[in-house]
Coordinates of C-alpha atoms in Angstrom, one line a residue:
M861 CA 23.6 15.3 59.1
T862 CA 25.8 17.2 60.6
R863 CA 30.0 18.1 61.3
D864 CA 32.4 19.6 63.5
D865 CA 32.9 22.8 62.4
S866 CA 36.8 24.5 63.3
R867 CA 35.4 26.4 66.1
G868 CA 34.3 23.0 67.3
H869 CA 30.4 23.1 67.8
A870 CA 28.3 21.6 65.8
A871 CA 27.0 23.3 62.1
V872 CA 24.6 21.4 60.4
R873 CA 25.7 20.6 56.6
D874 CA 24.8 22.5 53.4
P875 CA 21.4 20.0 52.7
A876 CA 21.8 20.9 49.2
R877 CA 25.4 19.0 49.1
L878 CA 23.8 16.3 52.0
H879 CA 22.3 14.3 48.6
G880 CA 23.8 13.5 45.6
P881 CA 27.5 13.3 44.1
E882 CA 29.4 15.6 45.0
I883 CA 32.9 16.9 42.7
L884 CA 35.6 16.6 44.7
A885 CA 39.5 17.4 43.8
G886 CA 40.4 14.2 41.2
A887 CA 37.5 12.5 42.6
V888 CA 33.6 12.5 43.3
Q889 CA 31.9 11.1 46.1
F890 CA 28.6 9.6 45.7
R891 CA 26.1 9.5 48.8
V892 CA 22.9 7.8 48.9
W893 CA 20.0 7.8 51.2
A894 CA 19.3 4.0 51.4
P895 CA 18.4 2.7 54.7
R896 CA 16.2 0.0 53.1
V897 CA 19.1 -1.5 51.5
E898 CA 22.1 -3.3 53.0
R899 CA 24.3 -3.2 50.8
L900 CA 25.1 -1.3 47.4
A901 CA 27.8 -0.5 45.2
V902 CA 27.7 2.8 42.6
R903 CA 28.4 1.5 39.1
T904 CA 31.0 4.0 36.5
R905 CA 33.4 4.2 34.8
G906 CA 34.1 0.1 34.0
R907 CA 33.6 -1.2 37.2
D908 CA 31.2 -0.7 40.7
W909 CA 32.5 0.3 43.4
P910 CA 31.2 -0.7 47.5
M911 CA 29.8 2.1 48.9
R912 CA 30.3 2.4 52.8
D913 CA 27.8 2.2 55.5
E914 CA 27.9 5.9 57.3
G915 CA 24.8 5.3 59.7
D916 CA 21.6 6.7 59.6
G917 CA 21.1 4.6 56.2
W918 CA 23.7 6.9 54.5
K919 CA 25.9 5.2 52.0
V920 CA 29.2 6.6 50.3
A921 CA 31.7 5.9 48.2
E922 CA 34.6 7.7 46.8
V923 CA 36.1 7.7 43.3
P924 CA 38.7 8.7 41.9
G925 CA 39.1 10.2 38.8
A926 CA 35.2 10.4 37.9
G927 CA 34.6 13.7 37.0
A928 CA 31.5 15.6 35.4
G929 CA 30.0 13.7 32.3
D930 CA 30.4 10.2 34.1
R931 CA 27.4 8.1 34.1
Y932 CA 26.1 6.1 36.9
V933 CA 23.9 4.1 38.5
F934 CA 23.5 2.2 42.0
V935 CA 23.7 -1.5 42.2
L936 CA 21.6 -3.5 44.2
P937 CA 22.5 -6.4 46.0
A938 CA 20.4 -8.8 43.5
G939 CA 22.3 -7.1 41.0
E940 CA 19.3 -5.0 40.1
A941 CA 20.7 -1.2 38.2
R942 CA 19.1 2.0 39.8
P943 CA 19.3 5.7 39.0
D944 CA 20.5 7.8 41.8
P945 CA 17.2 8.8 43.2
A946 CA 18.9 12.9 43.6
S947 CA 20.5 12.6 40.3
R948 CA 21.3 16.3 38.9
R949 CA 21.1 14.8 34.9
Q950 CA 19.2 12.0 33.8
P951 CA 20.5 12.3 29.9
E952 CA 18.2 9.0 29.3
G953 CA 15.4 9.4 31.1
V954 CA 13.9 8.6 34.0
H955 CA 15.0 5.4 33.8
G956 CA 18.6 5.5 32.8
P957 CA 21.6 5.7 33.9
S958 CA 22.4 9.3 36.3
E959 CA 24.9 12.1 35.1
V960 CA 27.6 13.6 36.8
F961 CA 26.6 17.2 36.5
D962 CA 28.6 20.6 37.5
P963 CA 27.0 23.6 37.8
A964 CA 30.3 25.6 38.7
R965 CA 31.0 25.5 35.1
H966 CA 28.7 28.0 33.6
R967 CA 30.2 31.3 34.1
W968 CA 27.8 33.4 34.9
R969 CA 27.4 37.4 32.5
A970 CA 24.9 39.0 34.4
R971 CA 24.6 39.8 37.7
F972 CA 21.0 40.4 39.9
A973 CA 20.0 40.3 43.0
G974 CA 16.6 39.8 43.1
L975 CA 13.6 41.7 42.8
G976 CA 11.3 43.0 45.7
L977 CA 8.1 41.4 45.9
E978 CA 5.7 43.8 45.0
E979 CA 8.1 44.5 41.8
L980 CA 6.8 41.1 41.1
V981 CA 4.6 40.4 37.5
L982 CA 4.7 36.9 37.3
Y983 CA 4.5 34.9 34.0
E984 CA 3.9 31.2 34.4
L985 CA 4.8 29.7 30.9
H986 CA 5.0 25.8 30.1
V987 CA 8.4 25.2 28.6
G988 CA 7.2 22.2 25.8
T989 CA 4.1 24.3 24.7
F990 CA 5.6 28.1 25.4
T991 CA 7.6 28.1 21.5
A992 CA 7.5 25.2 18.4
E993 CA 10.5 23.6 19.5
G994 CA 9.8 23.2 23.5
T995 CA 12.7 24.3 24.2
L996 CA 14.4 26.0 27.5
D997 CA 16.8 28.0 24.5
A998 CA 14.2 28.5 22.5
A999 CA 12.0 30.1 25.1
A1000 CA 14.8 32.4 26.2
A1001 CA 14.8 34.0 22.1
R1002 CA 11.1 35.0 23.4
L1003 CA 12.4 36.5 27.0
P1004 CA 13.5 40.1 25.2
A1005 CA 9.9 40.8 24.4
L1006 CA 8.2 39.2 27.9
A1007 CA 10.6 42.2 29.2
E1008 CA 9.4 44.9 26.4
L1009 CA 5.5 43.7 27.7
G1010 CA 6.3 44.4 31.4
V1011 CA 6.9 41.4 33.3
T1012 CA 9.4 41.1 36.0
C1013 CA 9.5 37.3 36.8
V1014 CA 9.1 33.9 34.2
E1015 CA 7.2 31.3 36.2
L1016 CA 8.4 28.0 34.5
M1017 CA 6.1 25.3 35.4
P1018 CA 8.4 22.1 37.0
V1019 CA 11.3 21.1 34.8
Q1020 CA 12.5 18.6 36.4
P1021 CA 12.2 14.7 34.5
F1022 CA 9.3 12.9 33.8
P1023 CA 8.2 9.8 31.9
G1024 CA 8.4 10.4 28.3
T1025 CA 8.6 13.8 26.8
R1026 CA 5.4 15.5 27.2
N1027 CA 3.8 16.6 30.9
W1028 CA 2.5 19.2 32.5
G1029 CA 5.8 18.5 35.1
Y1030 CA 3.6 17.6 38.2
D1031 CA 5.2 13.7 37.7
G1032 CA 8.6 14.3 38.3
V1033 CA 10.7 12.0 40.1
A1034 CA 14.1 13.5 40.3
P1035 CA 13.9 16.6 41.9
Y1036 CA 17.5 17.3 41.6
A1037 CA 17.6 17.2 37.9
V1038 CA 16.2 19.4 34.9
H1039 CA 14.1 17.0 32.2
E1040 CA 16.6 16.6 29.1
A1041 CA 14.2 17.8 26.1
Y1042 CA 14.2 20.4 27.4
G1043 CA 17.7 21.3 27.1
G1044 CA 18.5 19.4 30.8
P1045 CA 20.6 21.7 33.2
P1046 CA 22.7 23.4 31.4
A1047 CA 20.0 24.8 28.9
L1048 CA 18.5 26.5 33.1
L1049 CA 21.1 28.0 33.4
R1050 CA 21.5 29.9 30.2
F1051 CA 18.0 30.3 30.6
V1052 CA 18.1 32.0 34.4
D1053 CA 21.6 34.0 33.5
R1054 CA 19.2 35.2 29.8
A1055 CA 16.8 36.0 32.2
H1056 CA 18.8 38.1 34.4
A1057 CA 20.6 39.6 31.7
L1058 CA 17.4 41.5 30.4
G1059 CA 16.5 42.3 34.6
L1060 CA 13.9 39.3 34.6
A1061 CA 13.7 37.6 37.6
V1062 CA 13.1 33.9 37.2
C1063 CA 10.6 31.6 39.0
L1064 CA 10.4 27.7 39.8
D1065 CA 7.8 25.4 40.5
V1066 CA 8.5 22.2 42.4
V1067 CA 6.7 19.8 44.0
Y1068 CA 6.9 18.5 46.9
N1069 CA 4.0 17.0 47.7
H1070 CA 4.2 14.1 46.0
L1071 CA 6.4 12.0 43.3
G1072 CA 5.2 11.2 39.8
P1073 CA 3.8 7.4 39.6
E1074 CA 6.5 6.5 37.1
G1075 CA 10.3 6.1 37.3
C1076 CA 10.6 7.0 41.3
Y1077 CA 13.2 5.3 43.0
L1078 CA 13.5 6.3 45.6
P1079 CA 11.0 4.3 47.5
T1080 CA 13.4 1.0 46.7
F1081 CA 16.2 3.4 48.9
A1082 CA 14.7 4.9 51.6
P1083 CA 10.7 4.3 53.2
V1084 CA 9.6 7.6 52.3
F1085 CA 5.5 7.2 51.4
T1086 CA 3.1 6.0 54.4
P1087 CA -1.0 5.7 54.6
R1088 CA -1.1 7.6 57.6
H1089 CA -1.3 10.6 55.2
P1090 CA -3.5 9.8 52.4
S1091 CA -3.2 11.9 49.6
P1092 CA -5.1 12.3 45.8
W1093 CA -1.9 10.7 44.4
G1094 CA -2.2 7.7 46.8
D1095 CA -0.3 7.3 50.0
G1096 CA 1.6 9.9 51.0
L1097 CA 5.4 11.8 51.7
D1098 CA 5.9 10.5 55.0
Y1099 CA 8.3 14.4 56.6
D1100 CA 6.7 13.2 60.0
G1101 CA 7.7 9.7 60.8
P1102 CA 10.8 7.9 62.0
A1103 CA 12.8 8.3 58.6
A1104 CA 11.2 11.6 58.5
A1105 CA 15.4 13.4 58.7
G1106 CA 15.8 12.1 55.6
L1107 CA 13.5 12.7 53.1
R1108 CA 12.9 16.5 54.7
S1109 CA 17.3 17.1 53.9
F1110 CA 16.1 14.9 50.4
V1111 CA 13.3 17.8 49.3
I1112 CA 15.1 20.9 51.5
G1113 CA 18.3 20.0 49.3
A1114 CA 17.2 20.7 46.0
A1115 CA 15.1 23.6 46.9
V1116 CA 18.7 25.3 48.2
Q1117 CA 20.2 24.5 44.9
W1118 CA 18.2 25.7 42.4
V1119 CA 18.8 29.0 44.1
R1120 CA 22.3 28.6 45.3
D1121 CA 23.6 26.2 42.0
F1122 CA 21.2 28.4 39.5
H1123 CA 20.6 31.3 40.9
V1124 CA 16.7 31.0 40.5
D1125 CA 15.1 34.0 42.4
V1126 CA 11.6 32.6 43.2
L1127 CA 10.3 28.9 44.4
R1128 CA 6.3 28.3 43.7
L1129 CA 5.7 25.0 45.8
D1130 CA 3.1 23.3 44.2
A1131 CA 0.0 22.1 46.4
T1132 CA 1.0 22.9 49.8
H1133 CA -2.4 22.6 51.1
A1134 CA -1.3 18.5 50.2
I1135 CA 1.6 18.3 52.5
Q1136 CA 0.9 16.7 55.7
D1137 CA 3.3 17.3 58.9
S1138 CA 2.5 17.1 61.8
S1139 CA 5.9 18.0 63.3
P1140 CA 6.9 20.7 65.8
R1141 CA 7.8 22.8 62.3
H1142 CA 6.3 22.3 58.9
V1143 CA 8.7 20.7 56.7
V1144 CA 7.4 24.0 54.7
A1145 CA 8.9 26.6 57.5
D1146 CA 12.0 24.7 57.4
L1147 CA 12.4 24.8 53.5
C1148 CA 12.3 28.6 54.1
L1149 CA 14.5 28.8 56.6
A1150 CA 17.2 27.2 54.3
V1151 CA 16.1 28.6 51.4
H1152 CA 16.1 32.6 52.9
D1153 CA 19.4 31.1 54.4
A1154 CA 21.3 30.1 51.4
A1155 CA 19.6 33.5 49.9
R1156 CA 21.5 35.3 52.4
R1157 CA 24.6 34.1 51.7
A1158 CA 24.8 35.1 47.8
G1159 CA 23.6 38.6 49.0
R1160 CA 20.0 38.3 46.6
R1161 CA 17.0 38.1 47.6
V1162 CA 14.4 34.9 46.7
H1163 CA 11.2 34.9 47.5
V1164 CA 8.9 31.4 48.3
V1165 CA 5.8 31.2 47.3
A1166 CA 2.8 28.7 48.0
E1167 CA 0.2 27.1 46.7
D1168 CA -2.1 26.2 49.7
D1169 CA -6.1 26.6 48.8
E1170 CA -7.1 26.3 52.7
N1171 CA -7.0 30.6 52.5
D1172 CA -4.8 30.0 55.6
R1173 CA -2.7 32.6 57.4
E1174 CA -0.6 30.0 58.7
V1175 CA 1.5 29.7 55.1
L1176 CA 2.2 33.5 55.3
D1177 CA 3.3 34.0 59.2
P1178 CA 6.6 33.8 60.3
P1179 CA 7.9 31.2 62.5
P1180 CA 7.1 29.8 65.2
A1181 CA 3.1 30.4 64.3
G1182 CA 3.7 30.3 60.8
W1183 CA 5.5 29.0 57.3
G1184 CA 7.1 32.3 57.0
C1185 CA 5.7 32.3 53.1
S1186 CA 6.9 35.1 51.2
A1187 CA 3.6 35.3 49.6
V1188 CA 0.2 32.4 49.1
W1189 CA -1.4 31.8 45.1
A1190 CA -4.9 33.3 46.5
D1191 CA -7.4 31.7 43.9
D1192 CA -10.6 33.8 45.1
L1193 CA -9.8 36.3 42.6
Q1194 CA -9.5 34.1 40.1
H1195 CA -12.7 32.5 41.1
A1196 CA -14.5 35.4 41.2
L1197 CA -13.9 36.8 38.3
H1198 CA -14.6 33.2 36.3
A1199 CA -17.5 33.3 37.9
L1200 CA -19.3 36.2 37.6
V1201 CA -18.3 37.0 33.8
T1202 CA -19.2 33.2 32.4
G1203 CA -21.8 32.4 34.4
E1204 CA -20.5 28.5 35.7
R1205 CA -21.2 27.9 38.6
G1206 CA -20.1 24.5 38.8
R1207 CA -17.7 22.7 42.0
Y1208 CA -15.4 25.2 43.9
L1209 CA -17.3 28.1 42.0
V1210 CA -20.6 27.3 43.6
D1211 CA -19.3 29.7 46.3
F1212 CA -18.9 32.8 44.1
G1213 CA -20.3 34.7 41.5
R1214 CA -21.2 37.9 42.9
P1215 CA -20.0 40.8 42.6
A1216 CA -19.1 42.1 46.3
D1217 CA -17.1 38.8 46.1
V1218 CA -14.6 40.2 43.4
A1219 CA -14.5 43.5 45.3
R1220 CA -13.5 41.9 49.0
A1221 CA -10.7 39.2 46.6
L1222 CA -9.6 42.9 45.7
A1223 CA -10.1 44.9 49.0
E1224 CA -8.9 42.1 51.7
G1225 CA -7.0 39.4 49.3
F1226 CA -9.3 36.4 50.4
V1227 CA -13.0 36.2 50.0
Y1228 CA -13.7 33.3 52.4
Q1229 CA -12.0 34.5 55.7
G1230 CA -14.3 32.0 58.2
Q1231 CA -17.4 32.0 56.2
V1232 CA -19.2 28.7 55.6
S1233 CA -18.7 27.3 52.1
R1234 CA -21.1 25.6 50.4
Y1235 CA -18.6 23.9 48.2
R1236 CA -16.5 22.1 51.1
G1237 CA -19.4 22.4 53.8
R1238 CA -17.3 24.2 56.5
P1239 CA -15.6 26.7 57.8
H1240 CA -13.1 28.1 55.5
G1241 CA -10.3 30.4 55.3
T1242 CA -8.4 33.2 58.0
T1243 CA -8.7 36.7 58.3
T1244 CA -5.4 38.7 56.0
T1245 CA -5.2 41.6 58.8
G1246 CA -2.1 43.0 58.6
L1247 CA -1.0 41.1 55.7
A1248 CA 0.2 43.0 52.8
P1249 CA -1.5 42.9 49.8
A1250 CA 1.9 41.9 47.7
R1251 CA 1.6 39.1 49.5
F1252 CA -1.6 37.4 47.3
V1253 CA -0.8 36.2 44.2
T1254 CA -3.6 36.1 41.8
C1255 CA -4.9 35.6 38.5
D1256 CA -7.5 35.2 35.7
Q1257 CA -6.2 32.3 34.3
N1258 CA -3.5 29.8 35.0
H1259 CA -2.4 26.1 34.1
D1260 CA -5.1 25.1 36.1
Q1261 CA -8.3 27.3 35.7
V1262 CA -7.3 26.4 32.0
G1263 CA -6.4 23.0 31.6
N1264 CA -8.2 21.2 34.8
R1265 CA -11.5 22.5 32.2
P1266 CA -12.5 19.1 30.1
F1267 CA -11.7 21.6 27.0
G1268 CA -8.9 23.1 28.2
E1269 CA -10.3 26.7 27.0
R1270 CA -9.4 29.0 27.5
L1271 CA -11.3 33.0 28.6
P1272 CA -11.0 34.7 25.5
S1273 CA -13.1 30.8 24.6
L1274 CA -15.6 31.7 27.3
V1275 CA -16.4 35.1 27.3
P1276 CA -17.2 38.1 25.0
W1277 CA -13.7 39.6 23.8
E1278 CA -14.5 43.2 24.9
A1279 CA -14.5 41.5 28.7
L1280 CA -10.7 40.8 28.9
Y1281 CA -10.0 44.3 29.5
P1282 CA -12.2 44.8 32.5
V1283 CA -10.5 41.5 34.0
S1284 CA -7.1 42.0 32.8
A1285 CA -7.1 45.7 34.8
L1286 CA -7.7 44.7 37.8
V1287 CA -5.5 41.8 38.1
L1288 CA -2.6 43.4 36.5
L1289 CA -3.4 47.0 38.4
G1290 CA -5.6 45.6 41.4
S1291 CA -3.9 44.8 45.3
G1292 CA -1.9 41.7 45.1
T1293 CA 1.6 40.4 43.1
P1294 CA -0.3 39.5 39.5
L1295 CA 0.1 36.7 37.0
L1296 CA -0.4 36.4 33.6
F1297 CA -1.2 32.8 32.0
M1298 CA 1.2 32.6 28.9
G1299 CA -0.1 34.0 25.6
E1300 CA -3.1 35.9 27.7
E1301 CA -1.9 39.2 26.7
Y1302 CA -2.8 38.4 23.5
G1303 CA -6.1 36.9 23.7
E1304 CA -4.5 33.0 22.6
Q1305 CA -7.7 30.6 22.0
R1306 CA -5.8 27.7 21.7
P1307 CA -6.4 25.3 24.4
F1308 CA -3.8 24.4 27.2
L1309 CA -5.1 21.0 27.7
Y1310 CA -3.5 18.0 30.1
F1311 CA -1.6 15.6 28.3
T1312 CA 1.2 13.2 29.2
S1313 CA 3.7 10.3 27.2
H1314 CA 3.8 7.7 30.1
S1315 CA 5.7 4.8 28.9
D1316 CA 3.9 2.1 31.3
P1317 CA 1.2 0.8 29.4
R1318 CA -1.0 0.0 32.1
L1319 CA -0.5 3.5 33.7
A1320 CA -0.4 5.2 30.1
R1321 CA -4.2 3.2 30.1
A1322 CA -5.0 4.3 33.4
V1323 CA -4.5 7.7 32.8
T1324 CA -6.7 8.2 29.2
E1325 CA -9.6 5.5 31.5
G1326 CA -9.4 8.0 34.1
R1327 CA -9.3 11.6 32.6
R1328 CA -12.1 10.1 30.3
A1329 CA -13.9 8.9 33.1
E1330 CA -13.9 11.9 35.4
H1331 CA -14.8 13.9 32.8
L1332 CA -17.7 11.5 31.5
A1333 CA -19.3 12.0 35.3
A1334 CA -19.4 15.2 34.7
G1335 CA -21.6 15.7 32.0
A1336 CA -18.5 16.2 29.2
G1337 CA -18.4 14.0 27.0
E1338 CA -15.8 12.9 25.3
V1339 CA -12.4 14.9 25.8
P1340 CA -8.5 14.5 24.7
D1341 CA -6.7 11.6 25.3
P1342 CA -3.4 13.5 27.7
Q1343 CA -1.4 10.5 25.6
A1344 CA -2.5 11.0 22.5
E1345 CA 0.7 14.0 20.8
E1346 CA -1.7 15.8 19.3
T1347 CA -3.3 16.3 22.4
F1348 CA 0.0 18.0 23.4
L1349 CA 0.6 19.3 20.0
A1350 CA -2.7 21.2 20.3
S1351 CA -1.9 23.1 23.4
K1352 CA 1.5 24.6 21.7
L1353 CA 0.7 28.6 21.6
A1354 CA 0.1 30.6 17.7
P1355 CA 0.7 33.7 18.8
R1356 CA -0.2 37.1 17.3
S1357 CA -0.6 40.7 17.1
D1358 CA -2.6 41.5 14.5
G1359 CA -5.7 43.3 15.3
R1360 CA -8.5 42.7 18.1
H1361 CA -5.2 40.3 19.3
G1362 CA -2.5 43.6 19.2
E1363 CA -5.3 45.7 20.3
L1364 CA -5.6 43.5 23.7
L1365 CA -1.5 43.4 23.6
A1366 CA -1.5 47.3 23.9
H1367 CA -3.7 47.0 26.5
Y1368 CA -1.6 44.9 28.9
R1369 CA 1.5 46.9 27.9
R1370 CA -0.5 50.3 29.0
C1371 CA -1.4 49.1 32.3
L1372 CA 1.5 47.0 32.8
A1373 CA 3.4 50.4 32.0
I1374 CA 1.1 52.3 34.3
R1375 CA 1.7 49.8 37.0
R1376 CA 5.2 50.6 37.2
R1377 CA 5.2 54.4 37.2
H1378 CA 2.4 53.4 40.7
L1379 CA 4.6 51.4 42.1
P1380 CA 5.2 53.3 45.4
D1381 CA 1.6 53.5 45.5
L1382 CA 0.7 49.8 44.8
A1383 CA 3.3 48.9 47.6
R1384 CA 1.7 50.8 50.1
G1385 CA -1.1 48.7 51.2
W1386 CA -4.6 47.9 50.3
P1387 CA -6.6 50.5 47.5
E1388 CA -9.9 51.6 48.7
V1389 CA -12.5 49.4 46.3
R1390 CA -16.4 50.4 45.8
Q1391 CA -18.8 48.2 44.2
E1392 CA -21.8 49.6 42.7
G1393 CA -23.3 46.5 40.2
T1394 CA -21.2 45.1 38.4
A1395 CA -18.9 47.9 38.6
I1396 CA -15.9 48.0 40.2
A1397 CA -13.6 50.9 41.7
L1398 CA -10.5 50.6 43.3
R1399 CA -8.8 54.2 44.4
R1400 CA -5.2 54.3 45.7
P1401 CA -3.9 58.3 45.9
G1402 CA -2.5 58.3 42.3
L1403 CA -4.5 56.2 40.6
E1404 CA -8.5 55.3 40.3
L1405 CA -8.9 52.5 38.6
R1406 CA -13.2 51.9 37.4
V1407 CA -14.3 48.8 35.1
N1408 CA -17.3 47.7 34.4
L1409 CA -17.8 43.3 34.4
G1410 CA -21.1 43.4 33.2
R1411 CA -22.7 43.6 29.9
E1412 CA -25.3 46.0 31.0
P1413 CA -24.2 49.6 32.1
A1414 CA -23.4 49.8 35.4
G1415 CA -22.2 52.3 37.9
G1416 CA -22.1 55.1 35.0
L1417 CA -20.2 52.8 32.8
G1418 CA -21.0 51.0 29.5
P1419 CA -20.5 47.2 29.3
W1420 CA -17.0 45.9 30.0
A1421 CA -16.1 49.7 30.1
V1422 CA -12.3 50.5 31.6
D1423 CA -11.6 53.9 32.8
L1424 CA -8.3 54.2 34.1
L1425 CA -7.4 58.0 35.9
E1426 CA -3.3 58.9 36.7
R1427 CA -3.3 62.1 39.3

């Protein structure tokens, strides 16, 4: 959609204002992209308001007197009432009416311009299990402790509405809204404001590769799925078909909204390798351009980070050759470390397990840069030459690597406690942008399991049986039922700072303090990396880190030793 600006030439309308309600002086304009529906009405304030057709599938109605807090639904020709696919708030869940929400009512206390990519230390958390209360306000109360730890950016797993009260968040269906059990959009505004007051950036995990199966009403209004792009979730989103313009503006508008209205500093795009798009410019590239434009207008630094398992620099290279993402989740270091210290070699870990893999990940970002992957049965990856180390987000644990295990075991349950020290030191002081998974800083040993709370009985049964069959086939035996509340409750953190937990916490604090002191060195480029058996050494002008990742002495170091020298 375009409009003519005052200079007489076409200008692209802000995508974040294209979909969903817009609050005007004394009225609300309701807009919905609905090429599949001939006639629509919006039901609000006690009556149905017919929507006019603006062409290209757009339906619009202005309702005088409407404002923030008003509930509404769209009424289909046969009389069915449906929530707005671009709803800003779903106070009664994904199946209930939508609500007009005005983020401009929030009075920002903190001024925060964002952080440079090399300054980021990410801390990934799931709102529902991070605290006993499971809300954004409760999580905000824990932010001072994270700032004191040395974290600089808090990454929230998806907070968009999903069915029920328990979910990882990747089954979201309302990409412009915030899950009500977490506190809804007002709580997210408060969370970001509190983080910024502490000097912390906020990263939001967003999902644009699929929509959840329950409560997904967008296909009622528009043709957004296609069998041309099969995905793990069924037909894929149609970003390059006849109706692609509407779908592309729908997801790009959601991304821009988080930056413009909620002051989010980093967007983490889930599974971009699952987004199939043969357009001249990939939808992720368009999203990056729109997000960076919104950031420039606001005078802030905003980063787009892609989760992409193809080891393809196209994700990072600037347009027109690439998508222009700031950074990519680089799983090779995690896989290399995990395979080496646990001895596990199942599935994708068959490609790892050698100390040299750890060394190459630290020295170059990707281990696989075109050589044949046994797991994939084909050449995998591209060169990283010319790419800065900060553009690779690295970790030793994250929600996928823990939660996709049959029993959700964290690393402390799989290796000797002493092994946590060298592994974490390589991540925190290594070459990439480090990411911690909630609780790892003190050695959390409670699992992080896969959990859901679907209300559709058939879907709930399918999820339970599918999870059980998947892991039985892999020889794991009986696994926790994702639909059971106890599975969710077992995943809540139990923070500890006594004994060895306190000692590990002090190690994390020390490593992150050293990282801050040597930030200029870390930002200059890749370190010199040497490997001797299970011993790994990283050297920079002002810092040398030597660790042993084995149970036997190596490289002049004892088992699981960590040796740090600051100059």
